[in-house]
Structures are given as C-alpha cells and as structure tokens.
Coordinates of C-alpha atoms in Angstrom, one line a residue:
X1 CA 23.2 -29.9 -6.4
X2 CA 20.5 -31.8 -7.6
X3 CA 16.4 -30.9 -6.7
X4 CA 14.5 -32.6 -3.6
X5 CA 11.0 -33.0 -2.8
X6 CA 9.9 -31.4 0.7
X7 CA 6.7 -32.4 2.4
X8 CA 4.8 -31.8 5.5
X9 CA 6.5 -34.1 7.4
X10 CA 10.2 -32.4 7.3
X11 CA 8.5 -28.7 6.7
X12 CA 8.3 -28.0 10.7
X13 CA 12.1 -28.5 11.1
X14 CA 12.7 -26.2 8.0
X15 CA 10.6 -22.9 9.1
X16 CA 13.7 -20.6 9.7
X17 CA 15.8 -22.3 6.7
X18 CA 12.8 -22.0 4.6
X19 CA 14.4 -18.9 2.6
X20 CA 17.4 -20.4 1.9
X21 CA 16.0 -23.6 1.6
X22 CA 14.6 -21.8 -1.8
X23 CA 17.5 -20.1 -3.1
X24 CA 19.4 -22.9 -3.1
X25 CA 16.4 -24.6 -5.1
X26 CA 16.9 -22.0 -7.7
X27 CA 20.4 -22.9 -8.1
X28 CA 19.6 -26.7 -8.0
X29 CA 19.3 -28.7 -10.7
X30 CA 15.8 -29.7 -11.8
X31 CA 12.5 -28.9 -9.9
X32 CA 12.1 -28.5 -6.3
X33 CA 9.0 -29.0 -5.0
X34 CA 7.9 -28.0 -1.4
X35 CA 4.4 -29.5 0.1
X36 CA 3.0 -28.9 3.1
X37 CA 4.0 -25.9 4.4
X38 CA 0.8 -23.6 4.9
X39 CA 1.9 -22.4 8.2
X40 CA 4.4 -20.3 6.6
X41 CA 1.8 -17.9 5.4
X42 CA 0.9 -17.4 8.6
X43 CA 4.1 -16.2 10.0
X44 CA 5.7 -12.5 10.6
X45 CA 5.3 -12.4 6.8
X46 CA 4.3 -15.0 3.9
X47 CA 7.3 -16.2 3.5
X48 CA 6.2 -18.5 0.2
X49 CA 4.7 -15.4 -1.0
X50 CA 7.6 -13.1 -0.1
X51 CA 10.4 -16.2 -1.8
X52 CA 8.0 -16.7 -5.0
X53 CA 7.6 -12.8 -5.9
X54 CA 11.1 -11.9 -4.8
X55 CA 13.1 -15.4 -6.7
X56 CA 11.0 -14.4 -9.7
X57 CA 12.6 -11.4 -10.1
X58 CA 16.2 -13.1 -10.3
X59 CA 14.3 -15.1 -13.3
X60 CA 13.4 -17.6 -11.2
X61 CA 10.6 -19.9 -12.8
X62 CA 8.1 -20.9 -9.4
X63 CA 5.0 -22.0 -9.0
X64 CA 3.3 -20.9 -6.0
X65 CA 0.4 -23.4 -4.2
X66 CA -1.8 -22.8 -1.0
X67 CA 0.4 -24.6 0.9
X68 CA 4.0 -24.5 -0.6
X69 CA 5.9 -24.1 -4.2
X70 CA 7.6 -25.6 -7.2
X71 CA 11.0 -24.1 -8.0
X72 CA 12.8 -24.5 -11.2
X73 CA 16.6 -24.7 -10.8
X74 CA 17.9 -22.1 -13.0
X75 CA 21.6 -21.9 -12.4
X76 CA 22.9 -18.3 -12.1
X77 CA 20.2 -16.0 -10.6
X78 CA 20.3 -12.1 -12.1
X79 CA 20.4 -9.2 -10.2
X80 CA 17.0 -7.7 -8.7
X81 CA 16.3 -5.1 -6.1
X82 CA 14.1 -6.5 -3.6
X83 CA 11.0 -4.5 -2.7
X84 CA 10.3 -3.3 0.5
X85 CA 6.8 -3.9 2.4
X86 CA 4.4 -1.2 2.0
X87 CA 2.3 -2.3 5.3
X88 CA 3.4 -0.6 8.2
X89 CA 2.8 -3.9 10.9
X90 CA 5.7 -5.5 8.1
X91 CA 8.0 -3.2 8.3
X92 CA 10.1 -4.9 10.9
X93 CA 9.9 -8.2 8.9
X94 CA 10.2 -8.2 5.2
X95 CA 11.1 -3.5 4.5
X96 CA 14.5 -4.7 6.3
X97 CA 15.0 -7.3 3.9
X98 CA 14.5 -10.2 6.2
X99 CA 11.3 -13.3 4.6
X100 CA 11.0 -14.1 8.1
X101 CA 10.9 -13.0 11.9

C-alpha cells in the first residue's frame, strides 16, 4: 500500500473513515499527508488530536497541523494501551475507545 495525499476537497466524504483512514497511513508505505480537515477538531472529539497522540504511541512518526496531519508509514505498529478521556462531556466519545461520534 503505498501513501496518498488528502486534501480539502475529498476530506468531507472521509469524516467517519477518518480513523482508519490514519491507521492504514501508518501501515502505508511513505508519508501520508492529510490537508484540510479543520472540521474534525470540531467534532464529538478532535479526532486529528485523538489519531496523532494515540498512533504515536504504536511508534507512529506524525506530524500534527491546524488543519490535518502528516503520517509516516511505519510498517508493523507495536502494542499501546489507549488512554481514556479524562473530561466527563468525552466520556461517551473517545473513554469507550471510539475517535469519533
């Protein structure tokens, strides 16, 4: 699987695959690079903020912008525990292990 290049235009199609969207990134080879997505901070959750912190701790190399990220395809991912959300109005989004609503 090679890396793509996703900008604003094809982001609004993308807002529910968004997660996996990244994790295959990871496993793609090269760098990703997703533009144009600011909405998605403005969700039930950052979900940028929630894949960059959560795909780092696989060892995922990421570089997280205003608006969207870079991901570095990394091959195999190693094992993380994911944290839970420590705000309460999150706890039905990203404490039950869900980067989206």
């Amino acid at each position: 699987m090679k890396a793509a290049t996703v900008t604003g235009e094809t982001v609004p199609s993308l807002i529910d695959e968004f997660p996996i969207l990244c994790v295959a990134a990871a496993r793609a080879e090269g760098v990703t690079t997703i533009r144009g997505a600011e909405e998605l901070r403005v969700k039930e959750s950052d979900r940028i903020k929630v894949m960059a912190t959560e795909l780092r701790k696989m060892g995922v190399r990421i570089e997280e912008y205003h608006d969207g990220l870079s991901i570095e395809g990394a091959g195999a991912l190693k094992g993380a525990e994911v944290e839970k959300s420590r705000r309460p109005q999150d706890s039905h989004v990203h404490g039950r292990g869900r980067a989206d609503g």
